[in-house]
XYZ file of C-alpha atoms in Angstrom:
260
model
C -53.565 9.464 16.357
C -52.569 6.583 14.166
C -55.180 4.223 12.818
C -53.104 1.073 13.243
C -55.063 -2.007 12.274
C -55.359 -4.934 14.622
C -55.719 -7.954 12.305
C -58.269 -10.552 13.337
C -55.824 -13.254 12.221
C -53.336 -11.982 14.834
C -56.002 -12.133 17.528
C -56.972 -15.625 16.443
C -53.339 -16.728 16.698
C -52.904 -15.194 20.157
C -56.208 -16.600 21.381
C -55.332 -20.108 20.164
C -51.951 -20.065 21.893
C -53.565 -18.764 25.101
C -56.508 -21.168 24.829
C -58.814 -18.174 24.964
C -62.211 -18.705 23.288
C -62.765 -15.923 20.768
C -65.746 -13.753 21.766
C -67.915 -11.723 19.393
C -67.101 -8.439 21.125
C -64.159 -7.214 23.178
C -62.929 -4.154 24.998
C -59.393 -3.073 25.814
C -57.820 -2.160 29.126
C -54.931 0.313 28.993
C -52.814 0.790 32.111
C -50.656 3.715 33.147
C -48.162 1.057 34.312
C -48.065 -1.597 31.541
C -45.728 -3.772 33.640
C -48.797 -4.720 35.710
C -50.601 -6.241 32.735
C -49.642 -9.915 33.368
C -50.638 -9.696 37.037
C -53.999 -8.164 36.177
C -54.612 -10.671 33.420
C -54.335 -13.414 36.029
C -56.694 -11.528 38.360
C -59.299 -11.041 35.637
C -59.055 -14.646 34.536
C -60.577 -14.102 31.105
C -58.197 -11.541 29.594
C -55.888 -11.849 26.616
C -52.482 -10.142 26.925
C -51.285 -8.649 23.674
C -48.415 -6.343 22.658
C -49.533 -3.237 20.786
C -46.889 -0.783 19.557
C -44.278 -2.296 21.944
C -46.587 -1.990 24.971
C -48.735 -4.634 26.605
C -52.472 -4.202 26.837
C -55.407 -6.377 27.853
C -58.388 -7.494 25.833
C -61.414 -8.835 27.639
C -64.580 -10.418 26.258
C -67.652 -8.288 26.762
C -70.887 -10.273 26.545
C -72.225 -8.142 29.390
C -70.769 -5.029 30.948
C -69.739 -5.523 34.592
C -68.240 -2.176 35.541
C -68.218 -2.809 39.264
C -66.197 -6.008 38.896
C -63.645 -4.258 36.671
C -63.356 -1.337 39.075
C -62.766 -3.720 41.981
C -59.992 -5.603 40.180
C -58.328 -2.388 38.987
C -58.746 -0.417 42.214
C -55.658 1.563 43.185
C -54.401 1.757 39.614
C -54.865 4.269 36.834
C -56.500 2.488 33.931
C -58.799 3.224 31.004
C -61.408 0.778 29.737
C -62.104 1.012 26.014
C -65.510 0.888 24.376
C -67.054 -2.402 23.294
C -66.271 -3.297 19.683
C -66.567 -6.288 17.354
C -63.559 -8.569 17.514
C -62.136 -7.337 14.198
C -62.167 -3.733 15.499
C -60.217 -4.414 18.698
C -57.583 -1.863 17.693
C -60.128 0.936 17.994
C -60.868 0.056 21.613
C -57.119 -0.027 22.326
C -56.513 3.359 20.669
C -59.248 5.204 22.524
C -58.440 3.660 25.889
C -54.869 4.879 25.456
C -56.009 8.287 24.281
C -58.172 8.661 27.389
C -55.140 7.912 29.552
C -53.119 10.543 27.664
C -55.795 13.153 28.298
C -56.201 12.377 31.979
C -52.995 12.986 33.936
C -53.202 11.570 37.457
C -56.396 9.806 36.453
C -58.477 12.962 36.701
C -60.640 13.265 33.562
C -61.214 16.804 32.251
C -64.873 15.947 31.695
C -65.225 15.657 35.472
C -65.577 19.416 35.441
C -63.722 22.506 36.525
C -62.625 22.284 40.105
C -62.127 18.522 40.205
C -59.164 18.073 42.512
C -58.701 14.341 43.009
C -55.159 13.032 42.589
C -56.124 9.417 43.256
C -55.747 6.679 40.690
C -58.987 6.051 38.870
C -60.563 3.556 36.549
C -61.874 5.494 33.549
C -64.335 4.302 30.926
C -64.228 5.536 27.347
C -68.028 5.274 27.290
C -68.190 8.077 29.892
C -66.016 10.454 27.840
C -67.117 9.944 24.239
C -67.901 13.594 23.519
C -64.608 14.736 25.053
C -62.640 12.239 22.968
C -64.424 13.279 19.795
C -63.784 16.963 20.448
C -60.135 16.451 21.329
C -59.114 13.724 18.932
C -56.953 16.379 17.255
C -55.949 19.390 19.333
C -54.798 21.312 16.269
C -58.292 21.030 14.784
C -59.790 22.256 18.060
C -57.505 25.293 17.818
C -58.492 25.768 14.167
C -62.159 25.826 15.195
C -61.365 28.566 17.691
C -59.591 30.618 15.041
C -62.527 30.259 12.674
C -65.443 30.950 15.008
C -64.073 33.156 17.784
C -62.540 35.852 15.610
C -65.080 38.481 16.785
C -63.560 38.245 20.286
C -59.988 38.822 19.111
C -59.944 42.568 19.799
C -61.118 42.205 23.400
C -58.880 41.916 26.430
C -58.298 38.360 27.682
C -60.574 39.009 30.680
C -63.388 40.408 28.530
C -63.073 37.563 26.059
C -63.143 34.940 28.806
C -66.301 36.419 30.345
C -68.116 36.454 27.021
C -66.941 32.958 26.146
C -68.223 31.390 29.363
C -71.474 33.326 29.063
C -71.997 32.296 25.457
C -71.298 28.653 26.249
C -73.638 28.680 29.267
C -76.368 30.230 27.092
C -75.844 27.731 24.272
C -75.904 24.806 26.709
C -78.906 25.960 28.710
C -81.009 27.769 26.093
C -81.872 30.894 28.068
C -80.510 33.792 30.116
C -82.062 32.744 33.475
C -80.684 29.219 33.118
C -77.261 30.532 32.083
C -77.281 32.883 35.093
C -77.850 29.908 37.410
C -74.970 28.036 35.802
C -72.638 31.018 36.130
C -74.023 32.086 39.523
C -74.572 35.672 38.399
C -77.659 37.882 38.076
C -79.792 37.279 34.939
C -79.364 40.949 34.017
C -75.602 40.399 33.916
C -76.092 37.565 31.453
C -78.499 39.654 29.327
C -75.988 42.525 29.226
C -73.216 40.165 28.098
C -75.510 38.557 25.526
C -76.206 41.982 24.004
C -72.437 42.462 23.686
C -72.128 39.020 22.101
C -74.924 39.787 19.638
C -73.182 42.988 18.564
C -69.993 41.032 17.919
C -71.488 37.997 16.156
C -74.552 39.600 14.574
C -77.166 37.481 12.853
C -74.855 34.438 12.777
C -76.134 33.473 16.229
C -79.564 32.816 14.735
C -78.157 30.119 12.464
C -78.461 26.616 14.040
C -75.259 25.382 12.368
C -73.303 28.355 13.672
C -74.653 27.842 17.196
C -73.717 24.156 17.027
C -70.164 24.866 15.880
C -69.752 27.652 18.430
C -70.819 25.322 21.227
C -68.448 22.635 19.959
C -65.627 25.200 19.751
C -66.210 26.547 23.250
C -66.523 23.081 24.777
C -63.239 22.130 23.131
C -61.513 25.228 24.501
C -62.823 24.515 27.987
C -61.574 20.918 27.845
C -58.189 21.965 26.461
C -57.883 24.521 29.250
C -58.577 21.869 31.876
C -56.072 19.463 30.322
C -53.351 22.123 30.164
C -53.924 23.085 33.798
C -53.779 19.417 34.820
C -50.550 18.927 32.894
C -49.063 22.014 34.525
C -49.997 20.713 37.991
C -48.613 17.267 37.143
C -45.354 18.870 36.001
C -45.082 20.852 39.217
C -45.663 17.721 41.300
C -43.007 15.877 39.313
C -40.488 18.700 39.847
C -41.325 18.858 43.545
C -40.656 15.126 43.808
C -37.094 15.582 42.500
C -35.523 18.278 44.724
C -32.133 19.529 43.691
C -32.758 18.994 39.994
C -33.575 22.184 38.142
C -34.824 21.784 34.569
C -33.194 24.107 32.047
C -35.199 26.688 30.179
C -38.553 26.215 31.858
C -40.967 28.523 30.073
C -43.875 30.250 31.659
C -47.255 29.350 30.252
C -49.499 32.352 29.796
C -53.177 31.987 30.667
C -55.017 33.550 27.762
C -58.776 33.540 27.311
C -59.253 31.069 30.101
C -56.843 28.459 28.655
């Protein structure tokens, strides 16, 4: 993602022309339908409309966070609210609000968990998805982490690898076999058996705190990427179903490998 700067001088100019008192901190609002920006600016009453990379976005002052008011104004629309930043860092709030929209087709955030099935428009807050955004700020790096740390699983079948991956992640997140068994809804002995397999594959590396941390980060990233890819596939199917009679050329099948 580009690190385009958002000069404070530009904000000052826009604010002066709009008679908008410059606040100390701001947050951005990114909309799935940018054409609605002017209408929402009027509804909010204290928003500054600004073009960023040929698209309109909103900046609002943030002396105090009023999530409920924002959700009420934005209800029925898909929108992402950026994190609160100093005025001279407004571009960062814009970037991450947009990135959250990119990662959440149909307004359904991957961090909501496997099985989330809502297709309704939602108001999303960057503050609620910070770890997801950090893990997925570069999908190629997330894939590189997998290549580096999950090599011991490469010789297994996709089904075997998926079982060990979810077990390892549940164990890393919970800290014990009984807790992991509850998360996975399997018998603790099943988890212990899988953990013995994992220990044979990874050896003493699992006793290293840094390795455990990077493994957990890798597995969380893979889980999030898997959710995003499934959401995108569903969104594509819905889009094709909405245009009967039009058959896209060369549609490729997407294999489901290792749970992704």
